[in-house]
Tab-separated table of C-alpha atoms in Angstrom:
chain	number	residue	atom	x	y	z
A	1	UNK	CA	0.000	0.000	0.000
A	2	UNK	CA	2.534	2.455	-1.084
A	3	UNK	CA	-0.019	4.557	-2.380
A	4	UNK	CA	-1.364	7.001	0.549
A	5	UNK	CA	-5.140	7.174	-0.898
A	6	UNK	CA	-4.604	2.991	-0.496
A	7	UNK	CA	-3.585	3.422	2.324
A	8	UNK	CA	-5.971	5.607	3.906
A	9	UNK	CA	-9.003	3.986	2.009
A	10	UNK	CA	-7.967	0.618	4.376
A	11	UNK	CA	-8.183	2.409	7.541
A	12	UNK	CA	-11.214	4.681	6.451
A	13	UNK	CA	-12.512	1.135	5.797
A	14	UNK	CA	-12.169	-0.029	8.972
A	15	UNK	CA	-14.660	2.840	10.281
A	16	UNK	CA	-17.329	0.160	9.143
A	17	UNK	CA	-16.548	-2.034	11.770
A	18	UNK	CA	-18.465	0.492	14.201
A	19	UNK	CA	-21.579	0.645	12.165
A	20	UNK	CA	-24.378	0.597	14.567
A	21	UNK	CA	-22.570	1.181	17.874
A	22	UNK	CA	-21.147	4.730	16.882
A	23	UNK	CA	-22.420	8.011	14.750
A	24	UNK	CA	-20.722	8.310	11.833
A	25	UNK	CA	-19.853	11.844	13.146
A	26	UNK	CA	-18.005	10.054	15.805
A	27	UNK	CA	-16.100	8.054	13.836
A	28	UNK	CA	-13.259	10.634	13.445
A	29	UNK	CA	-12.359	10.070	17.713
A	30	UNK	CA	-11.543	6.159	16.967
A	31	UNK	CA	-10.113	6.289	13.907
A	32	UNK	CA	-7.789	9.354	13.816
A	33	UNK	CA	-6.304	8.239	17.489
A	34	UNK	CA	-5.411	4.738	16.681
A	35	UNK	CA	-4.010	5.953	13.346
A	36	UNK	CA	-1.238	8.223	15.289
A	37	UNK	CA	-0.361	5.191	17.687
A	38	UNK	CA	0.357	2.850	14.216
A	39	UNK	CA	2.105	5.446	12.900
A	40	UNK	CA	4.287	5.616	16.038
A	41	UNK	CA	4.259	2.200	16.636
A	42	UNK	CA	5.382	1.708	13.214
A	43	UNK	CA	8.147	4.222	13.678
A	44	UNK	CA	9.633	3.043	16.629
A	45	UNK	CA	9.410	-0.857	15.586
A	46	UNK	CA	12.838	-1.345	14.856
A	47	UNK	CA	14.463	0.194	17.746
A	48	UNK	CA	11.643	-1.604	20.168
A	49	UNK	CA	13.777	-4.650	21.431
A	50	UNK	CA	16.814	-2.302	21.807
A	51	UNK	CA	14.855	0.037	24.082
A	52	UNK	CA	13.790	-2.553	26.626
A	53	UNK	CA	16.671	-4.010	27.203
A	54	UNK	CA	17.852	-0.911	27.946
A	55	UNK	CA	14.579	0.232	30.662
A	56	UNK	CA	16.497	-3.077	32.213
A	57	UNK	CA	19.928	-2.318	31.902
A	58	UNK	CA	19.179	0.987	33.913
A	59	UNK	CA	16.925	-0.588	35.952
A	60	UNK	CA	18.477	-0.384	39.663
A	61	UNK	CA	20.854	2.303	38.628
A	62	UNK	CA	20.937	6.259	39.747
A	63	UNK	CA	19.808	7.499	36.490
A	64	UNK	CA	17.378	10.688	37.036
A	65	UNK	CA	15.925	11.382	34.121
A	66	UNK	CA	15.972	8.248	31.580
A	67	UNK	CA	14.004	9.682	28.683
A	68	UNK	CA	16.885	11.458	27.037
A	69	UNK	CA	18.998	7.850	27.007
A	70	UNK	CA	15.737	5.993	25.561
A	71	UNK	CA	15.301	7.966	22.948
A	72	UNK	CA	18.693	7.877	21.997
A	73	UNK	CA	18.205	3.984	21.853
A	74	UNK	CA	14.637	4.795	19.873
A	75	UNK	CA	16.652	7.314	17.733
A	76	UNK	CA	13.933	9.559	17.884
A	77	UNK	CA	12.360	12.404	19.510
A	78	UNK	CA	10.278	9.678	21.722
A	79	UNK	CA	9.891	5.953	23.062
A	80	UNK	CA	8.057	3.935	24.446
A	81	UNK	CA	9.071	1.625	27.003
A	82	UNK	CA	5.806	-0.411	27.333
A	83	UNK	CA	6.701	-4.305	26.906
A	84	UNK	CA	3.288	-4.249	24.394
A	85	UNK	CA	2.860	-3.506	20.878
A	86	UNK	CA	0.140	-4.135	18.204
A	87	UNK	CA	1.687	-7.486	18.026
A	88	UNK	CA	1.344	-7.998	21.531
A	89	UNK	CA	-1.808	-6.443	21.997
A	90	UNK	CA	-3.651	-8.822	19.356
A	91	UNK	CA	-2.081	-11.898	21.216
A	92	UNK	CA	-3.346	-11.622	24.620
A	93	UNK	CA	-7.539	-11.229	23.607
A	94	UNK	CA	-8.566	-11.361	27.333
A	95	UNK	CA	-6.936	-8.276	28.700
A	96	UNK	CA	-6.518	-5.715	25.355
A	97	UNK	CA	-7.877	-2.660	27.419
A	98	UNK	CA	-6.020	-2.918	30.407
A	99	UNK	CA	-2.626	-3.924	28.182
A	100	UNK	CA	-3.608	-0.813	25.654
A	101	UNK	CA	-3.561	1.256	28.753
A	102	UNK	CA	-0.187	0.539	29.726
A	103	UNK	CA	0.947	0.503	26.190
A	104	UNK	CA	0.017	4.436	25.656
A	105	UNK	CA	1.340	5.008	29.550
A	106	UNK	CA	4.627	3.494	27.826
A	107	UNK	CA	5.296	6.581	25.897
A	108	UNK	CA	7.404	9.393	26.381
A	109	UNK	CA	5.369	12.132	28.127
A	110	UNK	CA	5.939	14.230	24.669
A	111	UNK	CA	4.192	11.447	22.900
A	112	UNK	CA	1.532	11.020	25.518
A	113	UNK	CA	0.421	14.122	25.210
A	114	UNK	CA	-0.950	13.472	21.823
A	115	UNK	CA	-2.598	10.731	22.505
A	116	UNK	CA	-4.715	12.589	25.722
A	117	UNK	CA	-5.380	15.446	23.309
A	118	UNK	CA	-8.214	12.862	21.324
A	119	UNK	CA	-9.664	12.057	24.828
A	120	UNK	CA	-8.857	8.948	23.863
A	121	UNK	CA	-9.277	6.980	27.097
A	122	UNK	CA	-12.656	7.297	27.479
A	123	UNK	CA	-13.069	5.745	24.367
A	124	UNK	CA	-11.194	2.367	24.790
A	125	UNK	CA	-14.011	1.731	27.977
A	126	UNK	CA	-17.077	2.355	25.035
A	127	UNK	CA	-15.017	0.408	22.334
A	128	UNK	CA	-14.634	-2.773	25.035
A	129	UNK	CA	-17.932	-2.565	26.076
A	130	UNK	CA	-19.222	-3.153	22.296
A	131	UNK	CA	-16.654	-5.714	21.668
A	132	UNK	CA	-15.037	-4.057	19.411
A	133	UNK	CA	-11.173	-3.105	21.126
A	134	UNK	CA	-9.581	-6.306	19.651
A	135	UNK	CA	-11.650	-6.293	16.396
A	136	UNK	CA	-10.365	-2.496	15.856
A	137	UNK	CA	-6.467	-2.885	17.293
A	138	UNK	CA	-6.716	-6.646	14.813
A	139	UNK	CA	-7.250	-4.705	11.748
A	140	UNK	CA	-4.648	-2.041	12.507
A	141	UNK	CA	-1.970	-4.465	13.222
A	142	UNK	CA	-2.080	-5.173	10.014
A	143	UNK	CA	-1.333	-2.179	8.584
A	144	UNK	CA	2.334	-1.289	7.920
A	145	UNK	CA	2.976	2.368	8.449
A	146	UNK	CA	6.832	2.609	8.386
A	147	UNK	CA	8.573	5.565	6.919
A	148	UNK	CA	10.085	3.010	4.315
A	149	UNK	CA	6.742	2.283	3.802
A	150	UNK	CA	4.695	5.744	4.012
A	151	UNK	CA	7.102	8.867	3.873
A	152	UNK	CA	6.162	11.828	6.116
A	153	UNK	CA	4.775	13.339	3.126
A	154	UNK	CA	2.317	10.709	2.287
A	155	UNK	CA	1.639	10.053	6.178
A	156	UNK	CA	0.444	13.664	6.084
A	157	UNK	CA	-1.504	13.395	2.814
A	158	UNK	CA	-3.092	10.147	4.545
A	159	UNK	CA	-3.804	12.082	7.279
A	160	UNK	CA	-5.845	15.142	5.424
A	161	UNK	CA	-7.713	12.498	3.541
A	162	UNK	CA	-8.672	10.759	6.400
A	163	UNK	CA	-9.850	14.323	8.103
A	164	UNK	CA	-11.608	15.272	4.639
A	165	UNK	CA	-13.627	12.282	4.722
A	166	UNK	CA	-14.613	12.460	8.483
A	167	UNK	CA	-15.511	16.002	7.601
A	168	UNK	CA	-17.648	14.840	5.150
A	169	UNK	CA	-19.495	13.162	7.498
A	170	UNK	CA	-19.265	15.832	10.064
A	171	UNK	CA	-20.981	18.228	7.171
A	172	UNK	CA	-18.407	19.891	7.410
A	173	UNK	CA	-16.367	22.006	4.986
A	174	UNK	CA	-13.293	19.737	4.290
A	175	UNK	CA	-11.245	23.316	3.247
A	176	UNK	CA	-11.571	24.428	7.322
A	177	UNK	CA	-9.094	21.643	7.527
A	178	UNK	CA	-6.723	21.045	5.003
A	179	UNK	CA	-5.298	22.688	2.036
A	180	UNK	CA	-5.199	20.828	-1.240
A	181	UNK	CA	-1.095	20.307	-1.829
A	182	UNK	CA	-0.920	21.674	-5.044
A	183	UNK	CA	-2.106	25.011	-3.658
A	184	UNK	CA	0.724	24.788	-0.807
A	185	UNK	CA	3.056	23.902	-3.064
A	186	UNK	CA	2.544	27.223	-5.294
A	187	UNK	CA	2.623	29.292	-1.952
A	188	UNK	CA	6.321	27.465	-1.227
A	189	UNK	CA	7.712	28.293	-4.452
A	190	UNK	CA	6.501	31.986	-4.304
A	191	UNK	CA	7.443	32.241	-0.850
A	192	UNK	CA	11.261	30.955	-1.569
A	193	UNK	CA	11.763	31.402	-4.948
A	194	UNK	CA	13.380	34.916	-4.004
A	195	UNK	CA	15.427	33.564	-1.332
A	196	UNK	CA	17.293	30.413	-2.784
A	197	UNK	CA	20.678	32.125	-2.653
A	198	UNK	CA	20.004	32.458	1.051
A	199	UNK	CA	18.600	28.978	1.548
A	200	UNK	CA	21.354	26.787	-0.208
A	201	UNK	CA	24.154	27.915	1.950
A	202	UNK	CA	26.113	25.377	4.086
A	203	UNK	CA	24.239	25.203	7.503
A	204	UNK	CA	21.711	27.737	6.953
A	205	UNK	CA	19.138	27.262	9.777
A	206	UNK	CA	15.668	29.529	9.030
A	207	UNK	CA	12.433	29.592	11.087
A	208	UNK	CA	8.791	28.919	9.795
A	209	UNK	CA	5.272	29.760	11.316
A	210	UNK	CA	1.984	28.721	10.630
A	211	UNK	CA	-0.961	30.081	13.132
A	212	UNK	CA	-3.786	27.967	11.602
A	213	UNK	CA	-1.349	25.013	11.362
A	214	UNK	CA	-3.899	22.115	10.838
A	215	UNK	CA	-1.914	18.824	10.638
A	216	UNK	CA	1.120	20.504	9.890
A	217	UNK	CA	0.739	20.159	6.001
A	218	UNK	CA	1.958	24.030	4.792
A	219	UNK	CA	4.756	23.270	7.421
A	220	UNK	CA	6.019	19.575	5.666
A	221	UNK	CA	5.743	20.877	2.512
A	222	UNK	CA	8.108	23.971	3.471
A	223	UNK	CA	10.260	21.676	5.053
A	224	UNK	CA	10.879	19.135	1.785
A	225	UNK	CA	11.107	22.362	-0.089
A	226	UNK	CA	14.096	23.270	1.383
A	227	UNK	CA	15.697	20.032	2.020
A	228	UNK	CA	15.498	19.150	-1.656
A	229	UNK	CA	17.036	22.419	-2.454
A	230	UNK	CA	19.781	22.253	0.573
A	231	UNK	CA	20.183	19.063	2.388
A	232	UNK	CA	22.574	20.943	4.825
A	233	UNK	CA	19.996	23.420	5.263
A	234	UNK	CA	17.442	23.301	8.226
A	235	UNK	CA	14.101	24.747	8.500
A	236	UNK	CA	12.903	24.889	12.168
A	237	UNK	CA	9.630	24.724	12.274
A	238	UNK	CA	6.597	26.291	14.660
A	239	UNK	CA	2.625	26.592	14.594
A	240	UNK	CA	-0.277	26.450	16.317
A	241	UNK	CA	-3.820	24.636	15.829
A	242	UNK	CA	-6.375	24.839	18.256
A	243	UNK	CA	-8.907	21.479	17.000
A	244	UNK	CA	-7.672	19.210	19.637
A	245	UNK	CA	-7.510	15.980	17.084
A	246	UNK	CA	-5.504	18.050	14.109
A	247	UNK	CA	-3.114	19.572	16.672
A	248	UNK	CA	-2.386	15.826	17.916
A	249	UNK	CA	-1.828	14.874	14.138
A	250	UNK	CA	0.315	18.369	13.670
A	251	UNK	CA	2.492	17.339	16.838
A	252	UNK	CA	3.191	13.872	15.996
A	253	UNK	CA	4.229	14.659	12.520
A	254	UNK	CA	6.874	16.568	13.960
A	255	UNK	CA	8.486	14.331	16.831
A	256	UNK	CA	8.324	12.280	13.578
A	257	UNK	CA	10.460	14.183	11.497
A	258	UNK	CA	12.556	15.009	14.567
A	259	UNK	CA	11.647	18.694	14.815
A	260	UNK	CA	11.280	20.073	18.380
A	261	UNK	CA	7.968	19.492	19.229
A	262	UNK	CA	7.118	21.667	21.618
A	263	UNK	CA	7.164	24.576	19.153
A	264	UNK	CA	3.842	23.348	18.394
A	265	UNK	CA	1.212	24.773	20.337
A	266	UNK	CA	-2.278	24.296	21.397
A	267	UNK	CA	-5.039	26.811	21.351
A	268	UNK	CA	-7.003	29.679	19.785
A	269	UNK	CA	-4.390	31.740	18.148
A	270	UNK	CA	-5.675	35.451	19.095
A	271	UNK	CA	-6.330	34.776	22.988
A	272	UNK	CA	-4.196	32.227	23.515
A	273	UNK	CA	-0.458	33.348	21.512
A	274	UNK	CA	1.290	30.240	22.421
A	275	UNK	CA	4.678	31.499	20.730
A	276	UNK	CA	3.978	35.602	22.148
A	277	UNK	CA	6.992	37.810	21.209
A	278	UNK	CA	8.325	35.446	18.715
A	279	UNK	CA	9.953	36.665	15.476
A	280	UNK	CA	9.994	33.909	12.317
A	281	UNK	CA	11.995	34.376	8.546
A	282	UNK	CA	8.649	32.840	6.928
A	283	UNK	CA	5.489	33.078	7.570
A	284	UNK	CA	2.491	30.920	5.798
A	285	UNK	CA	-1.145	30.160	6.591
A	286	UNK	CA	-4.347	29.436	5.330
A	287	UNK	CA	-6.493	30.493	8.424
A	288	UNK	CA	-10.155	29.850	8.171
A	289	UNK	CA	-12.374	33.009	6.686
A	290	UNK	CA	-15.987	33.970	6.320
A	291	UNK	CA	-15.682	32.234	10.187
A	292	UNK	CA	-17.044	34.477	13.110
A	293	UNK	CA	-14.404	35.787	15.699
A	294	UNK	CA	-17.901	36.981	17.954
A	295	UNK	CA	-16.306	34.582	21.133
A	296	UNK	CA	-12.854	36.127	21.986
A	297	UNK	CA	-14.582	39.666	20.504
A	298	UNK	CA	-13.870	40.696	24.201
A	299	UNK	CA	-10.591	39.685	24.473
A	300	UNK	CA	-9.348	41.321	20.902
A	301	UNK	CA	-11.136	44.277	21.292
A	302	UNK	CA	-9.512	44.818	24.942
A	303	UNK	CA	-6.209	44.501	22.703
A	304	UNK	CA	-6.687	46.565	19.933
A	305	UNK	CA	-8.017	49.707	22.758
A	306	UNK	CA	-5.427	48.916	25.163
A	307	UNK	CA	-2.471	48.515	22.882
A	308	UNK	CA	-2.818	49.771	19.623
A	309	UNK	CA	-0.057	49.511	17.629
A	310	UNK	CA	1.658	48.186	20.420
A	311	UNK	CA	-0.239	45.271	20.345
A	312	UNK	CA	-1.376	42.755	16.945
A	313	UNK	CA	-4.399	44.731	16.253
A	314	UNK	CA	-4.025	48.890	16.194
A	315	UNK	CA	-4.571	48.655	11.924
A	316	UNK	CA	-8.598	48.190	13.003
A	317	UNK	CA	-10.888	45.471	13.730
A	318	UNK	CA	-12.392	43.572	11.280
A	319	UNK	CA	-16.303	42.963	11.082
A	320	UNK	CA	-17.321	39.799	14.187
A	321	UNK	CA	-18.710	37.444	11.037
A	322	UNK	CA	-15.246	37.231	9.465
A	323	UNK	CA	-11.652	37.395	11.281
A	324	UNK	CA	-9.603	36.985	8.247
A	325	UNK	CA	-7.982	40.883	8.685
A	326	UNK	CA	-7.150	39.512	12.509
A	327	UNK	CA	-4.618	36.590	10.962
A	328	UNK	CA	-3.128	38.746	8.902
A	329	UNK	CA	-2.551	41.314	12.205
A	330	UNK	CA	-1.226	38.882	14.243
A	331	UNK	CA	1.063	37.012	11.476
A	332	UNK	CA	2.489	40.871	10.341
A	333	UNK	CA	3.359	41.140	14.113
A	334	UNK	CA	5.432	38.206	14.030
A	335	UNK	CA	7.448	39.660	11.168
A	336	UNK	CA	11.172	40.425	11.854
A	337	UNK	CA	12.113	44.701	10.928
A	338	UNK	CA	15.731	43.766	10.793
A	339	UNK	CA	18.499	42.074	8.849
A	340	UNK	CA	16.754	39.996	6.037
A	341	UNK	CA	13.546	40.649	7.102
A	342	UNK	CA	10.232	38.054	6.870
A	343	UNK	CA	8.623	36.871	3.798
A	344	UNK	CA	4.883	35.947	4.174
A	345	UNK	CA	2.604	33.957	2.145
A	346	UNK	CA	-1.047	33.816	3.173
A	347	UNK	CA	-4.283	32.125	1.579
A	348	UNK	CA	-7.430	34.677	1.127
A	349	UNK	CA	-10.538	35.390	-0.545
A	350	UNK	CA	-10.918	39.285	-1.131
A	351	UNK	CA	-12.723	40.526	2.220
A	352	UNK	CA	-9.758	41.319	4.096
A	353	UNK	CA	-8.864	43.577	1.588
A	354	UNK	CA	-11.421	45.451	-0.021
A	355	UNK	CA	-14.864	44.883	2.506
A	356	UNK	CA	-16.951	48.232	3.406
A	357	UNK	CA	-17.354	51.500	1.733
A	358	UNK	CA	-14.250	53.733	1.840
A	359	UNK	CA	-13.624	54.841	5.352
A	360	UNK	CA	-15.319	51.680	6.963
A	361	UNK	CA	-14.627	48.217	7.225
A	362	UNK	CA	-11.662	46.290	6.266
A	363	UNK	CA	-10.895	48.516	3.046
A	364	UNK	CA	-10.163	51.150	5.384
């Protein structure tokens, strides 16, 4: 299943397996969760063995803080130090919840994380109870999701098809999550295009930022951009997303690739800045628009009074049914003034720019 629309249509397939006991709109919470833990588990797989005996080796021992020494072992980011698997988990029938528990315990607390952000727990008592916990875990054991297997790239392509399909289902528009590739791709080349002289240097380390980050797609496509033009070249990346299940995606995609997590962050962009006072080199989004800002109106408007052009907001405040103007705001405010300066790329229809009569509204 090299092919990531393969790939996904297995494990959209096994949605059908909750037919009667779940709302299709629910679907998303099972699916999406046990997807990231393949995808892990599949990542870590080779190292596996190699990080146990290790948890033993420094069993007994003074050792502090063991995490940085596993995932040395791991090579990666992460580990997991749970004696369980999918492998495992399929061959013991009788006790797959309580062994799935201690499986995601296993994990690194950065990995963890991700997991608890699709409130996944709670789920694994309603899947046992309907006898469907083995029947689900069965199915993705047998799906290989190895890098050699599925690149990063096609992991996150298998991701957004997955989340268009649930938001299908959802009724929801599938463009409030992802951005077809073909458009990111055209906002990487304009956005570097200029800058290639800059970017194929030995050793040249930029910074990216996405507020509206998704799954991380605008980000991964930067990042093979400039690793195809510069393999000594690093692109650190940082973003935020604030739907709980495409920020766990967003954050495992990049212990994956072995970016620095924690440069992801969770929450509403506008109230909740999780990367305040930062300055990036690029900047690229495709933040939702046409979408109501009316419940942080009081924290923005506090802002934009208090501040001014202190703050993200003194150019003026868009109208409540459509915060496109405020993305832009808060992404200018992020640009650097000095040496090379920021280049930005953003997606938009027209009403940030020329909405309202002259001297109102965003044209003003």
């Amino acid at each position: 299943m090299n092919n990531f629309k393969e790939t996904a249509n297995f494990i959209w397939d096994i949605a059908n397996l909750l037919r009667g006991d779940y709302k299709q709109s629910d679907y998303g919470k099972i699916i999406l969760p046990f997807t990231v833990l393949k995808r892990l588990d599949s990542v870590l797989a080779p190292t596996k063995e190699k990080v146990l005996n290790k948890v033993e080796k420094v069993k007994g021992t003074k050792v502090q803080n063991i995490d940085p020494i596993l995932n040395k072992v791991a090579g990666h980011n992460f580990h997991n130090r749970s004696k369980y698997d999918f492998d495992k988990l399929i061959a013991d029938p009788n006790n797959v919840a309580t062994n799935l528990r201690n499986y995601i315990n296993g994990f690194s607390e950065n990995a963890r994380e991700i997991i608890e952000y699709f409130d996944f727990d709670k789920q694994i008592d309603r899947l046992e109870k309907s006898n469907l916990l083995y029947l689900i875990i069965k199915r993705f054991q047998e799906i290989d999701l190895h890098p050699s297997k599925v690149s990063n790239l096609q992991a996150g392509y298998m991701f957004e098809e997955l989340i268009r399909k649930f938001a299908e289902l959802y009724n929801e528009t599938a463009g409030e999550h992802f951005t077809p590739r073909e458009v990111i791709r055209l906002m990487v080349n304009i956005l570097f295009i200029a800058d290639k002289e800059i970017l194929t240097k030995s050793g040249i380390v930029k910074t990216i930022y996405d507020p509206a980050g998704g799954t991380g797609g605008m980000l991964s496509v930067s990042d093979e951009y400039v690793r195809e033009l510069n393999q000594d070249a690093r692109m650190e990346l940082f973003g935020q997303e604030i739907n709980p299940e495409s920020y766990g995606i967003f954050k495992a995609d990049m212990l994956i690739k072995g970016q620095n997590a924690s440069n992801v962050k969770f929450g509403n962009s506008f109230t909740e800045d999780g990367l305040e006072g930062e300055k990036f080199d690029y900047m690229l989004s495709n933040p939702p628009f046409g979408v109501s800002w009316k419940k942080v109106q009081k924290e923005i408007k506090k802002e934009h009074e208090n501040l001014g052009f202190t703050g993200r907001f003194g150019a003026g405040l868009p109208r409540v049914s459509d915060g496109s103007l405020l993305f832009l705001q808060h992404m200018m405010s992020k640009m650097k003034d000095k040496g090379q300066g920021t280049r930005l790329g953003i997606v938009f229809n027209g009403s940030p720019l020329f909405t309202g009569s002259a001297g109102s509204g965003e044209s003003e």
